[in-house]
Backbone as numpy.savetxt, mean C-alpha at the origin, in Angstrom:
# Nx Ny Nz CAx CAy CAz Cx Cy Cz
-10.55 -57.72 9.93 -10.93 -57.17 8.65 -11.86 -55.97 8.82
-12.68 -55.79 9.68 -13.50 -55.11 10.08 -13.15 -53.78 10.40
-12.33 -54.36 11.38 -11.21 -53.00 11.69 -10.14 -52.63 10.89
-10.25 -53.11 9.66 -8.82 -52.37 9.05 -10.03 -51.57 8.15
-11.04 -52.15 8.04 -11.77 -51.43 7.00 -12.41 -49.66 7.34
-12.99 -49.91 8.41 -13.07 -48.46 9.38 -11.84 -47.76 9.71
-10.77 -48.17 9.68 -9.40 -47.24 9.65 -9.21 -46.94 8.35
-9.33 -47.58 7.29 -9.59 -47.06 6.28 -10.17 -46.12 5.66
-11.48 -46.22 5.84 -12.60 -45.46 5.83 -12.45 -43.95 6.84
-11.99 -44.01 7.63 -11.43 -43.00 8.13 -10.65 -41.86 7.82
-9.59 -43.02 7.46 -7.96 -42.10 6.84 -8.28 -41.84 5.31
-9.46 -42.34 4.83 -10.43 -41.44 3.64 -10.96 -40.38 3.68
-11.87 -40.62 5.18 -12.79 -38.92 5.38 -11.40 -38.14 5.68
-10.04 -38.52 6.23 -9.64 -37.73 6.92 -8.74 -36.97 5.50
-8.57 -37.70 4.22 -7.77 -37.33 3.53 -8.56 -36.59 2.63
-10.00 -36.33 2.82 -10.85 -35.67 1.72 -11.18 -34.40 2.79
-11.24 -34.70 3.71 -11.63 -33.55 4.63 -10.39 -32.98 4.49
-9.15 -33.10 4.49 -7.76 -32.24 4.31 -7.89 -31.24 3.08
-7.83 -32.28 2.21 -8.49 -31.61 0.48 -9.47 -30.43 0.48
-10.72 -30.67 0.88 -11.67 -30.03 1.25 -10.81 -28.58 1.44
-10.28 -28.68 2.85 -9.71 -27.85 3.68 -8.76 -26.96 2.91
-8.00 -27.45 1.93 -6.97 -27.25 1.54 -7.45 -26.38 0.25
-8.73 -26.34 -0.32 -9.05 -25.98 -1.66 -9.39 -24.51 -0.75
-10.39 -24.62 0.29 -10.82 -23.51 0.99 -9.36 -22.92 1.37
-8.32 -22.77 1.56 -7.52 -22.30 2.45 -6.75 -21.43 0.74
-6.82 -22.16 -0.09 -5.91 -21.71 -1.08 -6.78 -20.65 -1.78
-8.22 -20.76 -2.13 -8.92 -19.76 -2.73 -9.04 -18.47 -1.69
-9.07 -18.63 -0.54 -8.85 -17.55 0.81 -7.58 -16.84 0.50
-6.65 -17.82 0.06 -5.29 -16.48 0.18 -5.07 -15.86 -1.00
-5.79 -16.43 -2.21 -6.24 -15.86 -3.12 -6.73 -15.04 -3.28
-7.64 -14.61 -2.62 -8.20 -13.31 -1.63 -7.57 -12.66 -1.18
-6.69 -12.95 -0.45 -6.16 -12.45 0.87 -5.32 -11.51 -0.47
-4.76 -12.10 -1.23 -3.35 -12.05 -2.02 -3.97 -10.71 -3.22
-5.44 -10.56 -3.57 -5.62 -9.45 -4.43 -6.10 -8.62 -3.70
-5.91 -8.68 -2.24 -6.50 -7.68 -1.03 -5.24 -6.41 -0.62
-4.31 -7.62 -0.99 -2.74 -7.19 -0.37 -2.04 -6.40 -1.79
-2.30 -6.88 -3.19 -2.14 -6.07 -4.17 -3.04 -5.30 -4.33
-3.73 -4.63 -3.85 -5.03 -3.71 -3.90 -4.21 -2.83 -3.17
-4.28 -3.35 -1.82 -3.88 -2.07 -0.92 -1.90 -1.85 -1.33
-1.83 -2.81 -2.04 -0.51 -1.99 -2.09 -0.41 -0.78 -3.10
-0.93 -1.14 -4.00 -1.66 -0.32 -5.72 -1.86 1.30 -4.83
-2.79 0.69 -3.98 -3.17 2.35 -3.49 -2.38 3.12 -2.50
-1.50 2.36 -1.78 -0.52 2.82 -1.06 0.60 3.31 -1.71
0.87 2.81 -3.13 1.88 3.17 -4.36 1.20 4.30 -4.93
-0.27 4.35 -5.02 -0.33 6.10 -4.90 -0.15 7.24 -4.58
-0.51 6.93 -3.31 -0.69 7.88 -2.26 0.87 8.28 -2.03
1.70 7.63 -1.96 3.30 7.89 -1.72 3.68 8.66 -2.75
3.13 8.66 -4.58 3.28 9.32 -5.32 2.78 10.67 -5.48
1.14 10.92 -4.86 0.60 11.90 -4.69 1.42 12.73 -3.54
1.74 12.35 -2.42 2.62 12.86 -1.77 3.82 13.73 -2.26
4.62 12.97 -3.25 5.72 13.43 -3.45 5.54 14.18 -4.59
4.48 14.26 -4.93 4.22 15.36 -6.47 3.26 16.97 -5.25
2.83 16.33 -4.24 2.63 17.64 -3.53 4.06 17.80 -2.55
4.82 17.21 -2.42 6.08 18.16 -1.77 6.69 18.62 -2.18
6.51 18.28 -4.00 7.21 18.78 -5.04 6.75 20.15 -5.26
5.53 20.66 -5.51 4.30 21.90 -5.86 4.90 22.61 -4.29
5.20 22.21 -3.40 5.00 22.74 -1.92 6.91 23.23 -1.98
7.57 22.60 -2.24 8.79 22.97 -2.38 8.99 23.97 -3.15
8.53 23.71 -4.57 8.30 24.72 -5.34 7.87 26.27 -5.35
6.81 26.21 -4.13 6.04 27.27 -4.22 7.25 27.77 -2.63
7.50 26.97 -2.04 8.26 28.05 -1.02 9.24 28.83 -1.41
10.36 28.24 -2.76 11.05 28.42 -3.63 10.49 29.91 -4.26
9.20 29.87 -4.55 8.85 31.63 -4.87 8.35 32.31 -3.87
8.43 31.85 -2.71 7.71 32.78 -1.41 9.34 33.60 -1.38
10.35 32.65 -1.33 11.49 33.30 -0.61 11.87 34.21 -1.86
11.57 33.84 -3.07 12.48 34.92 -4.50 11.41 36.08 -4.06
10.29 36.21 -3.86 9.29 36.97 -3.44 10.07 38.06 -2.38
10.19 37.44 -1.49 10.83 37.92 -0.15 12.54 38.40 -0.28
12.90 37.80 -1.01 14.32 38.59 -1.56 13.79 39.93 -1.87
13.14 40.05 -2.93 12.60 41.11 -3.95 12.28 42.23 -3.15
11.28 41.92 -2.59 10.61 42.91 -1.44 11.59 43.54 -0.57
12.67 42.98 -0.07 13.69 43.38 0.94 15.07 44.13 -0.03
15.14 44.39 -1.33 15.88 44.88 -1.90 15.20 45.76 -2.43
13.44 45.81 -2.60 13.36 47.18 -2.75 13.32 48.09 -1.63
12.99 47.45 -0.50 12.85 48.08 0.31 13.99 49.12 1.06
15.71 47.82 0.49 16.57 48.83 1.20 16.57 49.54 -0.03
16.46 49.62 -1.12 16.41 50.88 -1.91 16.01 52.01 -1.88
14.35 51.89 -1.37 13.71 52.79 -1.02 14.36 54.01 0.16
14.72 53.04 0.93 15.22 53.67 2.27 16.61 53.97 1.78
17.68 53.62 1.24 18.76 54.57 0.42 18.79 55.57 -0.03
17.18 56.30 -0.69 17.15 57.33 -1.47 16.74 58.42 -0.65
């Protein structure tokens, strides 16, 4: 009797110490989990800021070259006359 009672008593601490364990482990990834939507939030920025500057950067090479057309047609003009 003695001994069923201390195995008992045992497979109690051992089933509250799991619990225990288990409350800590779930509020952690809870954490973990608005750490991982955080950095994704800002990584879903940055990919957007990116592509709104390759957009401005595309754009603007887009008038370097109408620029550079321009310049080279007056130029053979010039030299025509």
């Amino acid at each position: 009797m003695r001994n069923s009672l201390k195995t008992t008593a045992a497979a109690f601490m051992l089933v509250a110490l799991t619990g225990v364990t288990g409350c800590a482990t779930t509020r952690d990834l809870d954490t973990l989990k608005a750490q991982v939507e955080s950095a994704q939030a800002a990584a879903n920025k940055a990919s957007a800021d990116a592509a709104a500057a390759l957009a401005k950067a595309n754009a603007a090479q887009a008038c370097c070259d109408a620029n550079s057309e321009k310049m080279d047609r007056m130029f053979k003009q010039s030299m025509n006359k």
